[in-house]
Short mmCIF file of C-alpha atoms in Angstrom, two decimals:
data_model
loop_
_atom_site.label_atom_id
_atom_site.label_comp_id
_atom_site.label_asym_id
_atom_site.label_seq_id
_atom_site.Cartn_x
_atom_site.Cartn_y
_atom_site.Cartn_z
CA MET A 1 22.92 67.92 31.86
CA GLN A 2 22.56 66.09 28.33
CA ALA A 3 23.74 62.71 27.60
CA PRO A 4 26.70 62.28 24.96
CA SER A 5 26.35 60.10 21.69
CA SER A 6 28.59 57.19 22.65
CA LEU A 7 31.39 56.55 25.73
CA PRO A 8 34.28 57.58 25.58
CA ARG A 9 37.52 54.96 24.26
CA ASP A 10 40.10 56.50 26.95
CA PRO A 11 40.60 55.71 30.26
CA VAL A 12 38.91 57.59 33.20
CA ASP A 13 39.63 59.12 36.79
CA VAL A 14 36.77 57.72 37.76
CA ILE A 15 33.04 56.16 37.19
CA VAL A 16 30.59 56.70 38.95
CA VAL A 17 27.52 53.98 37.93
CA GLY A 18 24.26 56.21 39.30
CA SER A 19 23.12 60.05 38.82
CA GLY A 20 20.52 60.05 41.58
CA ALA A 21 21.57 61.13 44.72
CA ALA A 22 24.70 59.77 45.30
CA GLY A 23 25.51 59.46 42.46
CA SER A 24 25.16 63.13 41.46
CA ASN A 25 26.65 64.22 44.52
CA MET A 26 30.04 62.31 44.21
CA ALA A 27 30.51 63.22 41.29
CA ALA A 28 30.11 66.92 41.18
CA ARG A 29 32.96 66.56 43.68
CA LEU A 30 34.93 65.00 42.22
CA ALA A 31 35.25 66.87 39.27
CA GLU A 32 35.17 70.22 40.39
CA GLY A 33 38.48 68.70 42.30
CA GLY A 34 39.45 67.61 38.35
CA LYS A 35 38.66 64.45 38.02
CA ARG A 36 37.75 63.30 34.33
CA VAL A 37 34.33 61.81 36.12
CA LEU A 38 32.27 58.95 33.82
CA ILE A 39 28.81 59.62 34.68
CA LEU A 40 26.98 55.67 33.65
CA GLU A 41 22.86 55.53 34.34
CA ALA A 42 21.52 52.33 32.64
CA GLY A 43 17.92 54.79 32.89
CA PRO A 44 17.08 57.28 29.88
CA ALA A 45 17.95 60.63 30.31
CA ARG A 46 15.47 62.67 31.65
CA THR A 47 15.41 67.30 32.27
CA PRO A 48 12.92 69.54 34.19
CA ALA A 49 10.37 69.72 30.88
CA HIS A 50 10.13 66.00 31.08
CA LEU A 51 8.18 66.08 34.80
CA ILE A 52 4.34 66.92 34.61
CA SER A 53 2.14 67.13 37.68
CA SER A 54 0.45 64.30 37.62
CA THR A 55 -0.98 61.13 39.79
CA LEU A 56 -0.37 59.12 36.86
CA TYR A 57 2.81 60.53 35.82
CA ALA A 58 4.48 59.66 39.39
CA ARG A 59 4.37 56.16 38.08
CA ARG A 60 6.42 56.34 35.32
CA VAL A 61 9.05 58.17 37.79
CA LYS A 62 9.56 55.21 39.96
CA TRP A 63 11.39 51.37 38.33
CA THR A 64 11.39 50.59 34.71
CA GLY A 65 14.28 48.54 34.97
CA PRO A 66 15.25 44.72 35.59
CA PRO A 67 12.35 43.06 37.86
CA VAL A 68 13.39 42.55 41.22
CA LEU A 69 12.23 39.42 43.18
CA ASP A 70 9.93 41.02 45.90
CA GLU A 71 10.19 39.05 48.65
CA GLY A 72 9.45 38.10 52.77
CA LYS A 73 6.85 38.60 55.22
CA ASN A 74 7.08 42.43 54.69
CA PRO A 75 9.11 43.09 51.24
CA VAL A 76 10.44 46.23 50.78
CA GLY A 77 8.54 48.11 47.40
CA PHE A 78 11.12 48.05 45.38
CA VAL A 79 9.05 49.45 42.68
CA PHE A 80 7.57 51.73 44.87
CA ASN A 81 11.08 52.87 46.22
CA ALA A 82 13.21 52.45 43.54
CA ALA A 83 13.81 54.92 40.32
CA PHE A 84 15.02 54.57 36.56
CA GLY A 85 17.14 57.60 35.05
CA THR A 86 18.85 60.27 35.44
CA GLY A 87 18.33 61.66 38.27
CA GLY A 88 17.43 57.66 40.15
CA ALA A 89 14.85 57.79 42.76
CA ALA A 90 15.92 61.23 43.90
CA MET A 91 13.53 62.66 41.65
CA HIS A 92 10.23 61.03 43.21
CA HIS A 93 11.76 61.52 46.49
CA TYR A 94 10.00 63.97 48.76
CA ALA A 95 12.63 66.50 50.74
CA VAL A 96 12.79 65.36 54.14
CA TRP A 97 15.55 66.29 55.14
CA PRO A 98 16.29 66.04 58.79
CA ARG A 99 19.22 64.38 60.80
CA LEU A 100 19.86 61.09 62.51
CA HIS A 101 20.70 60.98 66.05
CA ALA A 102 23.60 60.91 67.93
CA GLU A 103 22.09 57.12 69.19
CA ASP A 104 21.64 56.02 65.72
CA PHE A 105 25.83 55.86 65.44
CA ASP A 106 25.95 53.32 68.20
CA MET A 107 23.56 51.42 68.27
CA ARG A 108 24.95 48.18 69.54
CA SER A 109 27.25 49.67 71.90
CA ARG A 110 24.38 51.31 74.25
CA HIS A 111 21.59 49.09 73.57
CA ASP A 112 22.60 45.62 72.04
CA ARG A 113 21.26 46.46 69.10
CA GLY A 114 21.52 46.38 65.62
CA LEU A 115 25.54 47.53 64.94
CA ASP A 116 27.41 50.12 65.42
CA TRP A 117 28.16 52.45 62.76
CA PRO A 118 32.37 53.04 62.53
CA LEU A 119 32.15 56.72 63.20
CA LYS A 120 29.92 58.94 65.04
CA TYR A 121 27.34 61.26 64.78
CA SER A 122 29.87 64.73 65.12
CA ASP A 123 32.04 63.62 62.31
CA LEU A 124 29.54 63.58 59.94
CA ALA A 125 27.56 67.11 61.11
CA PRO A 126 30.09 69.73 59.92
CA TYR A 127 28.77 67.02 56.33
CA TYR A 128 25.20 67.82 57.04
CA ASP A 129 26.41 71.29 57.35
CA GLN A 130 27.96 71.90 53.94
CA VAL A 131 25.36 69.71 52.20
CA GLN A 132 22.22 71.83 53.58
CA GLN A 133 23.97 74.77 52.39
CA GLU A 134 24.19 73.75 49.33
CA ALA A 135 20.56 71.98 48.34
CA GLY A 136 18.85 75.22 50.34
CA ILE A 137 16.92 73.38 53.80
CA ARG A 138 13.56 75.10 55.31
CA GLY A 139 13.17 74.58 58.30
CA ASP A 140 13.27 76.11 61.63
CA ALA A 141 16.29 74.33 63.80
CA THR A 142 15.65 76.78 67.37
CA ARG A 143 11.63 74.62 67.11
CA GLU A 144 12.99 71.40 66.43
CA ILE A 145 13.67 70.94 70.21
CA TRP A 146 15.04 67.03 69.04
CA ARG A 147 17.54 67.77 66.45
CA PRO A 148 21.58 66.87 66.89
CA PRO A 149 23.68 69.91 66.82
CA GLY A 150 23.81 71.68 64.04
CA ALA A 151 24.04 75.13 61.94
CA PRO A 152 20.71 76.83 61.52
CA TYR A 153 18.42 76.69 58.03
CA PRO A 154 19.72 78.24 55.16
CA MET A 155 16.04 79.54 54.76
CA PRO A 156 12.48 80.57 56.88
CA PRO A 157 10.10 77.16 57.60
CA VAL A 158 7.11 76.17 54.92
CA PRO A 159 4.22 77.95 55.69
CA VAL A 160 1.39 75.97 58.29
CA PHE A 161 -1.91 75.21 56.00
CA PRO A 162 -5.65 74.77 57.47
CA GLN A 163 -3.81 70.22 57.54
CA GLY A 164 -1.24 70.93 59.69
CA THR A 165 -3.13 73.63 62.57
CA ALA A 166 -5.37 70.65 62.61
CA ILE A 167 -2.96 68.51 63.30
CA ALA A 168 -1.26 70.06 65.31
CA ARG A 169 -3.44 71.49 68.17
CA GLY A 170 -3.77 67.22 69.03
CA PHE A 171 -0.31 67.11 69.44
CA ALA A 172 0.32 70.54 72.02
CA LYS A 173 -3.98 68.68 73.59
CA LEU A 174 -1.57 65.87 74.13
CA GLY A 175 1.22 67.50 75.39
CA LYS A 176 3.56 66.97 73.24
CA THR A 177 5.56 69.46 70.75
CA VAL A 178 4.72 70.32 67.17
CA ALA A 179 7.67 72.09 64.48
CA PRO A 180 8.82 72.88 60.61
CA LEU A 181 10.10 69.99 59.03
CA PRO A 182 12.63 70.32 57.75
CA LEU A 183 12.24 69.99 53.83
CA ALA A 184 14.68 71.00 51.05
CA VAL A 185 12.54 72.60 49.43
CA THR A 186 12.36 76.30 48.38
CA THR A 187 10.82 78.76 50.10
CA THR A 188 12.20 81.70 48.14
CA HIS A 189 14.44 81.94 45.70
CA TYR A 190 17.27 79.96 46.21
CA HIS A 191 20.66 79.21 44.41
CA GLY A 192 18.84 80.11 40.92
CA ARG A 193 16.09 78.12 42.04
CA ALA A 194 12.41 78.85 41.97
CA GLN A 195 9.81 79.10 44.53
CA CYS A 196 7.94 76.29 45.97
CA LEU A 197 4.42 76.32 44.55
CA TRP A 198 3.17 74.39 47.54
CA ASP A 199 1.05 72.54 44.80
CA GLY A 200 1.70 69.03 46.32
CA TRP A 201 2.63 67.29 43.04
CA CYS A 202 6.71 66.58 44.65
CA ASP A 203 5.93 62.77 44.61
CA SER A 204 5.27 63.67 40.57
CA GLY A 205 8.83 65.31 40.60
CA CYS A 206 9.69 69.57 40.66
CA PRO A 207 9.16 70.60 36.77
CA ILE A 208 10.04 74.52 38.26
CA GLY A 209 13.04 73.09 39.95
CA ALA A 210 11.91 73.62 43.42
CA LEU A 211 12.82 70.99 45.20
CA ALA A 212 16.77 69.49 46.50
CA ASN A 213 17.52 67.05 43.30
CA PRO A 214 19.82 65.73 40.95
CA LEU A 215 18.44 67.82 38.18
CA THR A 216 18.67 70.67 40.33
CA ILE A 217 22.14 70.60 41.77
CA HIS A 218 24.41 67.61 41.37
CA LEU A 219 24.16 67.03 37.99
CA PRO A 220 24.18 70.79 36.68
CA ARG A 221 27.95 71.41 39.25
CA ALA A 222 28.95 67.77 37.75
CA ALA A 223 28.58 69.03 34.44
CA ALA A 224 30.07 72.73 34.82
CA ALA A 225 33.10 70.22 36.25
CA GLY A 226 33.50 68.90 33.37
CA ALA A 227 31.96 65.54 33.63
CA GLN A 228 29.97 62.85 31.12
CA LEU A 229 26.58 61.35 32.04
CA VAL A 230 25.80 58.65 29.79
CA ASN A 231 21.90 58.04 29.74
CA ASP A 232 21.21 53.44 28.48
CA ALA A 233 24.25 52.69 29.90
CA ALA A 234 23.68 49.51 31.49
CA ILE A 235 26.63 47.74 33.50
CA THR A 236 26.58 44.02 33.82
CA LYS A 237 30.24 43.53 35.34
CA VAL A 238 33.59 45.02 38.01
CA LEU A 239 36.12 44.86 36.19
CA THR A 240 39.45 43.53 38.81
CA SER A 241 42.74 43.21 38.01
CA ASP A 242 44.45 39.48 37.89
CA ASP A 243 44.95 39.60 41.47
CA GLY A 244 41.61 41.51 42.97
CA THR A 245 42.97 43.88 44.65
CA ARG A 246 41.96 46.54 42.61
CA ALA A 247 38.69 47.90 40.21
CA VAL A 248 40.02 48.35 36.67
CA GLY A 249 36.82 48.85 35.48
CA VAL A 250 33.39 48.59 34.20
CA GLU A 251 31.41 46.03 31.25
CA VAL A 252 28.62 48.30 29.37
CA ALA A 253 26.04 47.13 27.81
CA LEU A 254 23.82 49.99 25.80
CA LYS A 255 20.76 50.02 24.39
CA ASP A 256 21.81 49.16 20.94
CA GLY A 257 22.99 45.85 21.99
CA THR A 258 26.27 46.26 21.77
CA ARG A 259 28.78 45.99 24.75
CA GLN A 260 32.45 48.21 26.15
CA THR A 261 34.76 47.13 28.57
CA ILE A 262 36.22 51.18 30.44
CA LEU A 263 38.48 51.27 32.45
CA ALA A 264 39.29 53.66 34.97
CA LYS A 265 41.25 54.27 37.96
CA VAL A 266 38.30 54.43 40.87
CA VAL A 267 34.97 52.95 40.21
CA VAL A 268 31.80 54.12 42.50
CA LEU A 269 28.61 52.16 42.49
CA ALA A 270 26.03 54.69 43.59
CA ALA A 271 22.82 52.85 41.89
CA PHE A 272 19.56 51.54 44.38
CA THR A 273 20.63 50.04 47.52
CA VAL A 274 19.38 46.74 46.01
CA GLU A 275 21.55 46.77 42.36
CA ASN A 276 25.11 47.82 44.18
CA PRO A 277 24.78 43.89 46.16
CA ARG A 278 23.68 42.88 42.95
CA LEU A 279 26.15 44.42 40.48
CA LEU A 280 29.43 43.07 43.20
CA LEU A 281 27.17 39.28 43.59
CA ALA A 282 27.32 38.86 39.25
CA SER A 283 30.58 40.61 39.22
CA ALA A 284 32.92 37.45 40.99
CA THR A 285 36.25 36.15 39.72
CA GLY A 286 37.95 33.93 40.65
CA ARG A 287 39.96 35.63 43.65
CA HIS A 288 35.99 37.32 44.67
CA PRO A 289 34.29 34.03 43.81
CA GLN A 290 31.19 35.14 46.17
CA GLY A 291 31.37 38.41 45.54
CA LEU A 292 33.34 41.25 44.96
CA GLY A 293 33.97 42.85 48.58
CA ASN A 294 32.55 39.52 49.72
CA SER A 295 35.04 37.48 52.39
CA GLY A 296 33.51 38.55 55.41
CA GLY A 297 29.99 37.35 54.03
CA PHE A 298 28.24 40.45 54.27
CA LEU A 299 27.68 40.99 50.59
CA GLY A 300 24.02 41.78 50.67
CA ARG A 301 22.15 41.25 54.20
CA TYR A 302 21.21 43.54 56.74
CA ILE A 303 18.83 44.68 54.08
CA MET A 304 16.48 47.99 55.93
CA THR A 305 13.34 49.52 55.02
CA HIS A 306 10.79 51.78 57.06
CA ALA A 307 7.29 51.17 57.69
CA ALA A 308 5.27 53.83 57.23
CA GLY A 309 2.94 54.26 60.49
CA LEU A 310 0.01 54.98 58.47
CA VAL A 311 -3.12 58.29 61.31
CA TYR A 312 -5.80 59.75 59.20
CA GLY A 313 -8.72 61.10 60.49
CA LEU A 314 -11.94 63.48 59.22
CA PHE A 315 -12.55 66.91 59.85
CA ALA A 316 -15.98 68.64 59.79
CA GLU A 317 -13.63 71.92 59.57
CA GLU A 318 -11.52 72.88 56.12
CA THR A 319 -8.38 72.23 56.14
CA ARG A 320 -7.21 71.76 52.40
CA PRO A 321 -5.15 68.67 52.73
CA TYR A 322 -4.05 69.48 48.84
CA MET A 323 -1.75 72.23 49.69
CA GLY A 324 2.01 72.20 50.98
CA ALA A 325 4.80 69.51 49.92
CA PHE A 326 4.02 66.16 49.77
CA GLY A 327 5.75 65.06 52.21
CA GLY A 328 4.61 67.37 54.90
CA GLN A 329 4.35 70.86 56.92
CA LEU A 330 5.32 69.90 60.69
CA VAL A 331 7.75 66.90 62.43
CA ASN A 332 7.15 65.50 66.14
CA GLN A 333 10.29 63.39 66.94
CA ASP A 334 9.24 62.44 70.47
CA SER A 335 9.73 59.80 70.56
CA TYR A 336 12.56 59.44 68.56
CA PRO A 337 14.68 57.82 72.13
CA LYS A 338 14.95 54.19 71.34
CA THR A 339 13.56 52.67 74.31
CA THR A 340 10.09 54.81 74.55
CA HIS A 341 8.00 52.13 74.00
CA ARG A 342 10.21 49.40 75.46
CA GLY A 343 7.08 48.62 77.58
CA SER A 344 5.06 47.21 74.83
CA GLY A 345 7.93 45.13 73.54
CA ALA A 346 9.22 47.58 71.35
CA PHE A 347 12.35 48.91 70.12
CA GLY A 348 13.52 51.80 67.91
CA SER A 349 12.53 55.48 66.85
CA TYR A 350 10.46 56.62 64.86
CA GLN A 351 8.77 60.38 63.22
CA TRP A 352 6.13 62.26 62.40
CA MET A 353 5.73 64.02 59.18
CA ILE A 354 2.77 65.43 60.11
CA ALA A 355 0.39 66.77 56.89
CA GLN A 356 1.52 65.72 53.77
CA ALA A 357 -0.31 67.21 50.99
CA VAL A 358 -2.79 64.22 48.80
CA LYS A 359 -4.63 64.58 45.70
CA PRO A 360 -8.12 62.80 45.26
CA ASN A 361 -6.81 60.13 44.64
CA ASP A 362 -4.39 56.65 42.65
CA LEU A 363 -0.73 57.16 44.25
CA LEU A 364 -1.34 57.36 47.84
CA GLY A 365 -4.11 59.38 47.34
CA ILE A 366 -6.96 60.18 49.64
CA ALA A 367 -9.25 57.33 48.28
CA THR A 368 -6.92 55.01 48.82
CA THR A 369 -6.43 55.09 52.30
CA ARG A 370 -10.42 53.69 52.20
CA PRO A 371 -10.44 50.21 50.18
CA ASP A 372 -12.58 48.79 52.29
CA ILE A 373 -15.91 51.01 50.82
CA PHE A 374 -17.28 52.00 47.49
CA GLY A 375 -20.21 52.89 45.54
CA ALA A 376 -22.21 54.83 47.13
CA ALA A 377 -20.15 54.95 50.42
CA LEU A 378 -17.37 55.67 48.88
CA HIS A 379 -18.64 58.91 46.60
CA ASP A 380 -20.25 60.60 50.22
CA PHE A 381 -17.14 59.45 51.09
CA MET A 382 -14.79 61.39 48.51
CA LYS A 383 -16.72 64.41 49.19
CA ARG A 384 -16.38 65.01 52.55
CA ALA A 385 -12.60 64.29 52.44
CA THR A 386 -11.40 66.15 49.84
CA ARG A 387 -12.46 68.90 52.31
CA GLY A 388 -11.52 67.80 56.04
CA PHE A 389 -8.97 65.00 55.24
CA ALA A 390 -5.61 65.21 56.93
CA GLY A 391 -2.92 62.72 57.73
CA MET A 392 0.74 61.87 58.82
CA THR A 393 3.33 59.03 58.73
CA ALA A 394 5.54 57.73 61.49
CA VAL A 395 8.55 56.96 59.72
CA CYS A 396 9.71 53.78 61.84
CA GLU A 397 13.15 52.30 62.65
CA ASP A 398 14.20 48.78 61.27
CA LEU A 399 15.95 46.10 62.89
CA PRO A 400 18.99 45.15 60.94
CA VAL A 401 18.82 41.44 60.38
CA SER A 402 21.36 39.62 59.34
CA ASP A 403 18.86 37.39 57.52
CA ASN A 404 17.21 39.82 55.49
CA ARG A 405 19.42 40.05 51.93
CA VAL A 406 19.27 40.84 48.25
CA THR A 407 20.46 37.53 46.38
CA LEU A 408 21.21 37.09 43.24
CA SER A 409 18.01 34.79 41.01
CA SER A 410 18.50 32.03 38.36
CA GLN A 411 16.58 34.36 36.54
CA GLN A 412 18.32 36.23 33.87
CA ASP A 413 17.71 39.96 32.47
CA VAL A 414 18.44 41.22 28.81
CA HIS A 415 21.71 41.37 29.68
CA GLY A 416 22.10 38.25 31.09
CA VAL A 417 22.83 39.24 34.34
CA PRO A 418 21.32 37.35 37.24
CA ILE A 419 18.24 38.96 38.26
CA ALA A 420 18.18 40.41 42.24
CA ARG A 421 16.56 38.63 45.96
CA VAL A 422 15.45 40.93 48.23
CA THR A 423 14.22 38.85 51.09
CA HIS A 424 12.97 40.54 53.95
CA ASP A 425 10.94 39.60 56.81
CA THR A 426 10.63 43.02 60.44
CA HIS A 427 11.89 42.36 63.00
CA ALA A 428 9.48 41.81 65.62
CA GLU A 429 10.80 44.36 68.23
CA SER A 430 9.56 47.07 64.67
CA VAL A 431 6.64 44.82 64.12
CA SER A 432 5.57 45.90 68.12
CA LEU A 433 7.27 50.03 67.43
CA TRP A 434 5.29 50.20 64.54
CA LYS A 435 2.23 49.32 65.77
CA ALA A 436 3.05 51.35 68.61
CA SER A 437 2.76 54.38 65.95
CA LEU A 438 -0.29 53.43 65.19
CA SER A 439 -1.81 54.19 68.75
CA GLU A 440 0.12 57.41 69.34
CA GLY A 441 -1.25 58.65 65.79
CA LYS A 442 -4.46 57.80 66.31
CA GLU A 443 -4.77 59.43 70.17
CA VAL A 444 -3.66 62.87 68.53
CA MET A 445 -6.08 62.64 65.68
CA ARG A 446 -8.69 62.04 68.44
CA ALA A 447 -7.17 64.44 69.72
CA ALA A 448 -7.45 66.63 67.29
CA GLY A 449 -10.83 66.18 67.54
CA ALA A 450 -10.94 64.27 63.72
CA ASP A 451 -14.67 63.17 63.35
CA GLU A 452 -13.04 59.37 61.95
CA VAL A 453 -10.10 57.60 62.53
CA TRP A 454 -7.99 55.36 60.80
CA THR A 455 -5.00 53.27 59.90
CA GLY A 456 -3.25 51.75 57.11
CA PRO A 457 -1.55 48.73 56.47
CA PRO A 458 2.25 49.06 57.31
CA GLY A 459 3.78 50.41 53.85
CA SER A 460 7.68 50.18 53.25
CA MET A 461 9.61 53.10 52.58
CA HIS A 462 12.76 53.27 51.85
CA ILE A 463 15.77 51.26 51.48
CA MET A 464 18.65 51.13 52.94
CA GLY A 465 21.57 48.67 53.72
CA GLY A 466 23.18 45.21 51.66
CA THR A 467 27.04 46.83 51.43
CA VAL A 468 27.16 47.97 55.06
CA MET A 469 30.32 50.15 56.70
CA GLY A 470 31.85 48.80 59.25
CA THR A 471 35.72 48.63 60.48
CA SER A 472 37.11 45.75 58.96
CA SER A 473 35.96 42.75 56.31
CA THR A 474 35.68 40.63 59.09
CA ASN A 475 31.70 42.60 60.40
CA SER A 476 31.30 44.76 56.88
CA VAL A 477 31.20 45.10 53.55
CA THR A 478 33.14 48.75 53.29
CA ASN A 479 34.82 51.26 55.42
CA SER A 480 33.56 54.25 56.90
CA TYR A 481 34.18 56.16 53.31
CA GLY A 482 32.46 53.81 52.04
CA GLN A 483 36.09 51.08 50.29
CA LEU A 484 35.04 48.30 49.41
CA HIS A 485 37.57 46.07 52.31
CA ASP A 486 38.95 43.74 50.18
CA ILE A 487 38.99 46.52 47.47
CA PRO A 488 40.06 50.08 48.08
CA ASN A 489 39.58 51.67 44.39
CA LEU A 490 36.09 50.46 44.12
CA VAL A 491 33.63 53.32 46.06
CA VAL A 492 30.19 52.11 47.17
CA ALA A 493 28.18 55.37 47.86
CA GLY A 494 24.31 55.86 49.05
CA PRO A 495 22.27 53.60 51.50
CA GLY A 496 23.57 50.83 50.84
CA LEU A 497 25.75 52.21 53.80
CA PHE A 498 23.06 52.40 56.09
CA PRO A 499 24.21 49.40 59.31
CA THR A 500 21.22 51.01 60.79
CA SER A 501 18.19 52.49 59.50
CA GLY A 502 17.51 55.73 62.84
CA GLY A 503 13.69 56.40 62.49
CA VAL A 504 13.88 59.44 59.37
CA ASN A 505 14.19 59.73 56.41
CA PRO A 506 17.65 58.73 55.10
CA THR A 507 18.09 61.18 51.60
CA PHE A 508 20.36 64.11 53.68
CA THR A 509 22.85 61.34 55.45
CA VAL A 510 22.99 59.90 51.63
CA HIS A 511 24.38 62.67 50.33
CA ALA A 512 26.67 63.93 53.85
CA LEU A 513 28.44 60.77 52.94
CA ALA A 514 28.79 61.51 49.23
CA ALA A 515 30.65 64.82 50.10
CA ARG A 516 32.58 63.05 53.15
CA SER A 517 33.68 59.75 51.23
CA ALA A 518 34.81 62.46 47.49
CA GLU A 519 36.70 64.59 49.84
CA ARG A 520 38.47 61.70 51.45
CA LEU A 521 38.71 60.29 48.25
CA LEU A 522 40.61 63.42 47.31
CA ALA A 523 43.01 63.40 49.71
CA THR A 524 44.01 60.41 49.25
CA TRP A 525 43.80 59.86 46.21
CA PRO A 526 47.31 59.30 45.73
CA GLN A 527 47.14 55.75 48.26
CA VAL A 528 43.83 55.03 46.64
CA VAL A 529 44.87 54.66 43.45
CA GLY A 530 48.25 52.88 43.97
#
């Protein structure tokens, strides 16, 4: 999708802020519904031709935008999780697309923990089915014995390489189940996309288009339907009507230093999780002195991140750890029921992503799993590990805590907008859950026959919350369709809407929510625009 050289001067129907997973999805559906859509991306233009399979290049698809103050006892790892440019963070995501479970949607009612969503799994299931057909997911629904109801996957599962076979042996010896990991990666030629090479470079982007991301799925659809994408266009403020009941457009700062006001009937904020509340807070007015959508005091609150339970093993056998997808080959969700590890003071869900492709060094490489050794010891370790390394990652649920939040700093970016401060301390029961995952993971690796077993620190994966959905402004920022309770034609899209994090990767749910929201906007357009 080529960016035009200038912004339109005339009003548009919809402004979509951000070109990542949620933004591209919303833009495509609204443009296909006949709306004039303008996508504004703060970062630079990027096409598949820019993507290079390199551990060094993987750093370039991370965040390079305004600084963010990442604070607290357990920081959310903003730079690792975010991105800047066309496609957003979905350009370096690993395409692990499981579904949330039914109990993720009513945790407060069911377990007296966290928050309830204003919708049920059954409300979202049809959109999971729709999106998986569009984007393509490979897997085996019948072998995922934990999977909630839904249509079968449109593609057969990924091949299991020796690393996956070795770890699966450990799960089997302990009486546990593994299934093919649901990945939005092609195992066959699918809708014009090439078949995956299984060379393990997903984190630096996918130049052949095998991995489902905005450049391969929704941005081409948006462009075909007439949507415009403008890069290097940073939103400095959402503009509202004099009475504060309507969004009327945005103020944009361009790369050359000029500013422009663009008017629209609907504004969709689909920037990164931290950027959406930052922008809403920075757009405060006399009618909304605490920020847009903040009449109940919930804007920026309940920031969550999945703690990564990193477990590694070294086998005497050849595991070929460089083969496969970066997300993994197999999945285990035996520990998904919330009270599985209650006896250890833990609460919540986790899944195992098993046998992730890995490179020798740099970002998430083999060498960085052992920062405690160097010199001759590291050289010896690497000679053995490049042949027999194996790893898996637990995606550990993070209970929502009100004080985990985005606020504005006194510092400003180059456009004069206050930068974000993100504070996050993990709930004690979530810390215990992470520890329980490590204990189980080490047991699995030993049962599999690993000669050496070790673990990593609690890395932060994914960022959710900050603009949570609910039933009214007394408990949330938006309704179940992402519309601000206070300003219904101002819509939020993305994982910031999540009231709870679940124990699975969020991108599939982000797409399902975006599809549901776009459908609702089109169906109720006259009422939304007033």
